[in-house]
mmCIF file of C-alpha atoms in Angstrom:
data_model
loop_
_atom_site.group_PDB
_atom_site.id
_atom_site.type_symbol
_atom_site.label_atom_id
_atom_site.label_comp_id
_atom_site.label_asym_id
_atom_site.label_seq_id
_atom_site.Cartn_x
_atom_site.Cartn_y
_atom_site.Cartn_z
ATOM 1 C CA ALA I 64 14.160 -8.326 -22.145
ATOM 2 C CA ALA I 65 11.765 -10.870 -20.699
ATOM 3 C CA GLY I 66 10.090 -9.903 -17.460
ATOM 4 C CA VAL I 67 8.222 -11.768 -14.768
ATOM 5 C CA ILE I 68 4.797 -12.875 -15.959
ATOM 6 C CA GLN I 69 1.835 -13.349 -13.683
ATOM 7 C CA SER I 70 -1.537 -14.693 -14.661
ATOM 8 C CA PRO I 71 -4.280 -13.881 -14.467
ATOM 9 C CA ARG I 72 -3.864 -10.141 -13.952
ATOM 10 C CA HIS I 73 -7.323 -9.819 -12.441
ATOM 11 C CA LEU I 74 -9.478 -12.423 -10.771
ATOM 12 C CA ILE I 75 -12.907 -12.188 -9.200
ATOM 13 C CA LYS I 76 -14.101 -15.018 -6.981
ATOM 14 C CA GLU I 77 -16.910 -15.687 -4.545
ATOM 15 C CA LYS I 78 -16.367 -16.565 -0.893
ATOM 16 C CA ARG I 79 -15.416 -20.192 -0.320
ATOM 17 C CA GLU I 80 -14.251 -20.638 -3.905
ATOM 18 C CA THR I 81 -10.718 -21.594 -4.929
ATOM 19 C CA ALA I 82 -8.181 -19.692 -6.989
ATOM 20 C CA THR I 83 -4.873 -20.487 -8.632
ATOM 21 C CA LEU I 84 -2.334 -17.775 -9.368
ATOM 22 C CA LYS I 85 0.589 -18.432 -11.678
ATOM 23 C CA CYS I 86 4.028 -16.901 -11.856
ATOM 24 C CA TYR I 87 6.632 -17.289 -14.578
ATOM 25 C CA PRO I 88 9.992 -15.846 -13.521
ATOM 26 C CA ILE I 89 12.649 -14.616 -15.887
ATOM 27 C CA PRO I 90 14.289 -17.608 -17.644
ATOM 28 C CA ARG I 91 16.915 -19.364 -15.504
ATOM 29 C CA HIS I 92 15.820 -17.573 -12.335
ATOM 30 C CA ASP I 93 15.498 -20.437 -9.897
ATOM 31 C CA THR I 94 14.028 -18.643 -6.876
ATOM 32 C CA VAL I 95 10.451 -17.440 -6.538
ATOM 33 C CA TYR I 96 8.860 -15.346 -3.794
ATOM 34 C CA TRP I 97 5.163 -14.655 -3.234
ATOM 35 C CA TYR I 98 3.950 -11.491 -1.515
ATOM 36 C CA GLN I 99 0.470 -10.269 -0.603
ATOM 37 C CA GLN I 100 -0.378 -6.571 -0.588
ATOM 38 C CA GLY I 101 -3.694 -5.630 0.992
ATOM 39 C CA PRO I 102 -5.368 -2.310 0.176
ATOM 40 C CA GLY I 103 -3.210 0.563 1.404
ATOM 41 C CA GLN I 104 -0.692 -1.810 2.952
ATOM 42 C CA ASP I 105 2.875 -2.862 2.318
ATOM 43 C CA PRO I 106 3.675 -6.185 0.641
ATOM 44 C CA GLN I 107 3.852 -9.074 3.080
ATOM 45 C CA PHE I 108 5.991 -12.133 2.419
ATOM 46 C CA LEU I 109 4.025 -15.369 2.020
ATOM 47 C CA ILE I 110 6.347 -18.119 0.832
ATOM 48 C CA SER I 111 9.436 -18.757 -1.261
ATOM 49 C CA PHE I 112 10.966 -21.548 -3.298
ATOM 50 C CA TYR I 113 14.477 -22.337 -4.418
ATOM 51 C CA GLU I 114 15.132 -25.062 -6.944
ATOM 52 C CA LYS I 115 11.588 -26.415 -6.496
ATOM 53 C CA MET I 116 11.940 -26.723 -2.720
ATOM 54 C CA GLN I 117 10.209 -24.457 -0.219
ATOM 55 C CA SER I 118 12.889 -22.234 1.246
ATOM 56 C CA ASP I 119 10.907 -20.040 3.632
ATOM 57 C CA LYS I 120 7.397 -19.490 4.874
ATOM 58 C CA GLY I 121 5.820 -16.308 6.149
ATOM 59 C CA SER I 122 2.304 -15.354 7.114
ATOM 60 C CA ILE I 123 0.618 -17.681 4.677
ATOM 61 C CA PRO I 124 -2.740 -19.134 5.781
ATOM 62 C CA ASP I 125 -3.119 -22.899 5.909
ATOM 63 C CA ARG I 126 -5.793 -22.522 3.212
ATOM 64 C CA PHE I 127 -3.063 -21.492 0.802
ATOM 65 C CA SER I 128 -0.445 -23.743 -0.729
ATOM 66 C CA ALA I 129 2.178 -23.228 -3.364
ATOM 67 C CA GLN I 130 4.719 -25.101 -5.371
ATOM 68 C CA GLN I 131 7.471 -24.544 -7.869
ATOM 69 C CA PHE I 132 7.732 -26.704 -10.955
ATOM 70 C CA SER I 133 10.672 -28.073 -12.905
ATOM 71 C CA ASP I 134 10.574 -25.107 -15.324
ATOM 72 C CA TYR I 135 10.740 -22.819 -12.237
ATOM 73 C CA HIS I 136 7.280 -21.404 -12.660
ATOM 74 C CA SER I 137 5.233 -21.320 -9.487
ATOM 75 C CA GLU I 138 1.570 -21.566 -8.594
ATOM 76 C CA LEU I 139 -0.205 -20.256 -5.522
ATOM 77 C CA ASN I 140 -3.349 -22.220 -4.715
ATOM 78 C CA MET I 141 -5.926 -20.567 -2.511
ATOM 79 C CA SER I 142 -8.944 -22.397 -1.142
ATOM 80 C CA SER I 143 -11.995 -21.436 0.923
ATOM 81 C CA LEU I 144 -11.495 -17.836 -0.105
ATOM 82 C CA GLU I 145 -12.468 -15.150 2.378
ATOM 83 C CA LEU I 146 -13.252 -11.476 1.850
ATOM 84 C CA GLY I 147 -9.975 -10.622 3.563
ATOM 85 C CA ASP I 148 -8.030 -12.450 0.863
ATOM 86 C CA SER I 149 -8.811 -9.616 -1.546
ATOM 87 C CA ALA I 150 -5.403 -8.162 -2.342
ATOM 88 C CA LEU I 151 -2.706 -7.709 -4.908
ATOM 89 C CA TYR I 152 -0.507 -10.803 -5.101
ATOM 90 C CA PHE I 153 3.002 -10.337 -6.372
ATOM 91 C CA CYS I 154 5.570 -12.883 -7.263
ATOM 92 C CA ALA I 155 9.226 -12.049 -7.610
ATOM 93 C CA GLY I 156 12.017 -14.027 -9.127
ATOM 94 C CA ALA I 157 15.689 -14.077 -8.401
ATOM 95 C CA GLY I 158 18.647 -15.817 -9.928
ATOM 96 C CA GLY I 159 21.874 -15.407 -8.013
ATOM 97 C CA THR I 160 22.031 -11.617 -7.998
ATOM 98 C CA ASN I 161 21.013 -9.176 -5.304
ATOM 99 C CA GLU I 162 17.795 -8.164 -7.025
ATOM 100 C CA GLN I 163 14.279 -9.518 -6.865
ATOM 101 C CA PHE I 164 12.375 -8.886 -10.070
ATOM 102 C CA PHE I 165 8.688 -8.373 -9.422
ATOM 103 C CA GLY I 166 5.824 -9.275 -11.688
ATOM 104 C CA PRO I 167 2.916 -6.893 -12.349
ATOM 105 C CA GLY I 168 0.755 -8.659 -9.771
ATOM 106 C CA THR I 169 -2.598 -10.415 -9.757
ATOM 107 C CA ARG I 170 -5.458 -8.442 -8.301
ATOM 108 C CA LEU I 171 -7.793 -10.831 -6.508
ATOM 109 C CA THR I 172 -11.241 -9.650 -5.511
ATOM 110 C CA VAL I 173 -13.350 -11.911 -3.313
ATOM 111 C CA LEU I 174 -17.061 -11.078 -3.263
ATOM 112 C CA GLY F 140 12.453 -8.980 15.133
ATOM 113 C CA GLU F 141 12.163 -7.651 11.647
ATOM 114 C CA ASP F 142 10.486 -4.287 11.318
ATOM 115 C CA VAL F 143 10.821 -1.465 8.831
ATOM 116 C CA GLU F 144 9.279 1.946 9.387
ATOM 117 C CA GLN F 145 8.711 4.939 7.154
ATOM 118 C CA SER F 146 6.926 8.238 7.388
ATOM 119 C CA LEU F 147 3.605 8.031 5.584
ATOM 120 C CA PHE F 148 3.487 11.166 3.485
ATOM 121 C CA LEU F 149 5.747 13.732 1.845
ATOM 122 C CA SER F 150 4.761 16.685 -0.297
ATOM 123 C CA VAL F 151 7.302 18.695 -2.295
ATOM 124 C CA ARG F 152 7.265 21.278 -5.035
ATOM 125 C CA GLU F 153 8.385 20.299 -8.522
ATOM 126 C CA GLY F 154 12.105 20.926 -8.956
ATOM 127 C CA ASP F 155 12.878 20.596 -5.243
ATOM 128 C CA SER F 156 14.679 17.650 -3.680
ATOM 129 C CA SER F 157 12.742 14.945 -1.856
ATOM 130 C CA VAL F 158 14.138 12.958 1.044
ATOM 131 C CA ILE F 159 12.342 9.813 2.137
ATOM 132 C CA ASN F 160 13.471 8.188 5.362
ATOM 133 C CA CYS F 161 13.360 4.626 6.627
ATOM 134 C CA THR F 162 14.464 2.825 9.752
ATOM 135 C CA TYR F 163 14.958 -0.891 10.108
ATOM 136 C CA THR F 164 15.671 -3.218 12.985
ATOM 137 C CA ASP F 165 17.482 -6.274 11.637
ATOM 138 C CA SER F 166 21.187 -5.494 11.971
ATOM 139 C CA SER F 167 22.064 -8.578 9.934
ATOM 140 C CA SER F 168 20.459 -7.144 6.798
ATOM 141 C CA THR F 169 23.035 -7.161 4.025
ATOM 142 C CA TYR F 170 21.061 -5.348 1.361
ATOM 143 C CA LEU F 171 18.500 -2.574 1.551
ATOM 144 C CA TYR F 172 16.236 -1.601 -1.308
ATOM 145 C CA TRP F 173 14.028 1.190 -2.544
ATOM 146 C CA TYR F 174 10.968 0.348 -4.644
ATOM 147 C CA LYS F 175 8.503 2.660 -6.369
ATOM 148 C CA GLN F 176 4.834 1.809 -6.792
ATOM 149 C CA GLU F 177 2.450 3.874 -8.889
ATOM 150 C CA PRO F 178 -1.320 3.504 -8.360
ATOM 151 C CA GLY F 179 -2.544 0.031 -9.264
ATOM 152 C CA ALA F 180 0.872 -0.954 -10.575
ATOM 153 C CA GLY F 181 3.665 -3.290 -9.611
ATOM 154 C CA LEU F 182 6.854 -2.713 -7.674
ATOM 155 C CA GLN F 183 9.672 -1.072 -9.585
ATOM 156 C CA LEU F 184 13.150 -1.495 -8.157
ATOM 157 C CA LEU F 185 14.816 1.918 -8.028
ATOM 158 C CA THR F 186 18.093 1.161 -6.345
ATOM 159 C CA TYR F 187 19.696 -0.836 -3.570
ATOM 160 C CA ILE F 188 22.697 -0.553 -1.307
ATOM 161 C CA PHE F 189 24.998 -3.065 0.289
ATOM 162 C CA SER F 190 25.280 -2.718 4.045
ATOM 163 C CA ASN F 191 29.017 -1.955 4.022
ATOM 164 C CA MET F 192 28.412 1.169 1.928
ATOM 165 C CA ASP F 193 27.483 4.595 3.256
ATOM 166 C CA MET F 194 26.218 6.095 0.054
ATOM 167 C CA LYS F 195 25.198 5.176 -3.432
ATOM 168 C CA GLN F 196 24.338 7.577 -6.227
ATOM 169 C CA ASP F 197 22.421 6.684 -9.353
ATOM 170 C CA GLN F 198 21.507 9.650 -11.567
ATOM 171 C CA ARG F 199 18.904 11.665 -9.615
ATOM 172 C CA LEU F 200 18.813 9.160 -6.761
ATOM 173 C CA THR F 201 21.110 9.176 -3.745
ATOM 174 C CA VAL F 202 20.877 6.537 -1.036
ATOM 175 C CA LEU F 203 22.419 7.182 2.361
ATOM 176 C CA LEU F 204 22.875 4.416 4.895
ATOM 177 C CA ASN F 205 23.695 4.898 8.558
ATOM 178 C CA LYS F 206 24.220 1.354 9.710
ATOM 179 C CA LYS F 207 24.856 2.330 13.320
ATOM 180 C CA ASP F 208 21.442 3.986 13.583
ATOM 181 C CA LYS F 209 19.824 1.542 11.125
ATOM 182 C CA HIS F 210 18.638 4.498 9.080
ATOM 183 C CA LEU F 211 18.241 4.592 5.323
ATOM 184 C CA SER F 212 17.257 7.538 3.167
ATOM 185 C CA LEU F 213 16.451 8.130 -0.477
ATOM 186 C CA ARG F 214 17.053 11.556 -1.950
ATOM 187 C CA ILE F 215 15.460 12.403 -5.281
ATOM 188 C CA ALA F 216 17.006 15.454 -6.895
ATOM 189 C CA ASP F 217 14.964 17.777 -9.122
ATOM 190 C CA THR F 218 11.727 15.990 -8.257
ATOM 191 C CA GLN F 219 9.242 15.782 -11.119
ATOM 192 C CA THR F 220 5.480 15.233 -11.144
ATOM 193 C CA GLY F 221 6.156 11.767 -12.579
ATOM 194 C CA ASP F 222 7.917 10.921 -9.333
ATOM 195 C CA SER F 223 4.591 11.038 -7.488
ATOM 196 C CA ALA F 224 4.096 7.509 -6.179
ATOM 197 C CA ILE F 225 4.486 5.368 -3.079
ATOM 198 C CA TYR F 226 8.064 4.555 -2.146
ATOM 199 C CA PHE F 227 8.860 1.439 -0.154
ATOM 200 C CA CYS F 228 12.110 0.646 1.536
ATOM 201 C CA ALA F 229 12.827 -3.021 2.148
ATOM 202 C CA GLU F 230 15.462 -5.057 3.897
ATOM 203 C CA ARG F 231 16.645 -8.438 2.770
ATOM 204 C CA VAL F 232 16.605 -10.922 5.626
ATOM 205 C CA GLY F 233 17.058 -14.571 6.376
ATOM 206 C CA SER F 234 18.623 -17.377 4.449
ATOM 207 C CA SER F 235 15.867 -17.180 1.839
ATOM 208 C CA TYR F 236 16.631 -13.485 1.168
ATOM 209 C CA LYS F 237 12.983 -12.550 1.549
ATOM 210 C CA LEU F 238 12.151 -8.847 1.660
ATOM 211 C CA ILE F 239 10.568 -7.077 4.601
ATOM 212 C CA PHE F 240 8.898 -3.887 3.420
ATOM 213 C CA GLY F 241 8.202 -0.645 5.196
ATOM 214 C CA SER F 242 4.734 0.828 5.218
ATOM 215 C CA GLY F 243 5.513 3.054 2.253
ATOM 216 C CA THR F 244 5.823 6.815 1.880
ATOM 217 C CA ARG F 245 3.388 8.539 -0.425
ATOM 218 C CA LEU F 246 5.236 11.270 -2.324
ATOM 219 C CA LEU F 247 3.154 14.041 -3.833
ATOM 220 C CA VAL F 248 4.899 16.439 -6.189
ATOM 221 C CA ARG F 249 3.093 19.752 -6.601
ATOM 222 C CA PRO F 250 3.506 21.678 -9.863
#
């Protein structure tokens, strides 16, 4: 069965650079969530989308933005990267059930 | 507010049962989840329970929910070395159904 796809899996950037993370949920799953997991920490909710509209916003810095496209994939855009942005970024998709299906994550390292 | 707490570490001998505990604060949570995370890997959904249930069993996993005390536990029977991982409980909150995670319990299974 198809799973949630995230790309890239690993990303290395310098401070002040920009990064774009992509998430492809399971087909027909219309809701996407983004979470950030710092080293040794629990995942923290960043932002979510339902049917291409932002449905909720968590502790997402103003330097970050995201959107969901007509095919339900989502992109997280991160600008002016800081060392503290180094983390594992997960997206999860949902489609009318009680489960959120997580992708494998993108590991972002900011040098 | 929304807060989920877990004990940080649990060590058991192979073949014994493991019990991982979690407390949450949002009484409006309708679903509570247990995820497993192995080193450097993504979040694997193990099981979840609806808030009007007291118990759910799924093969070696048993979830107990005490809604009055806002206490959730995960029992793993016949724990194996492959069960060594970090276990997160999470509550589903808000109209967006975002997940609020606990800090994670690191389970170490000794041979």
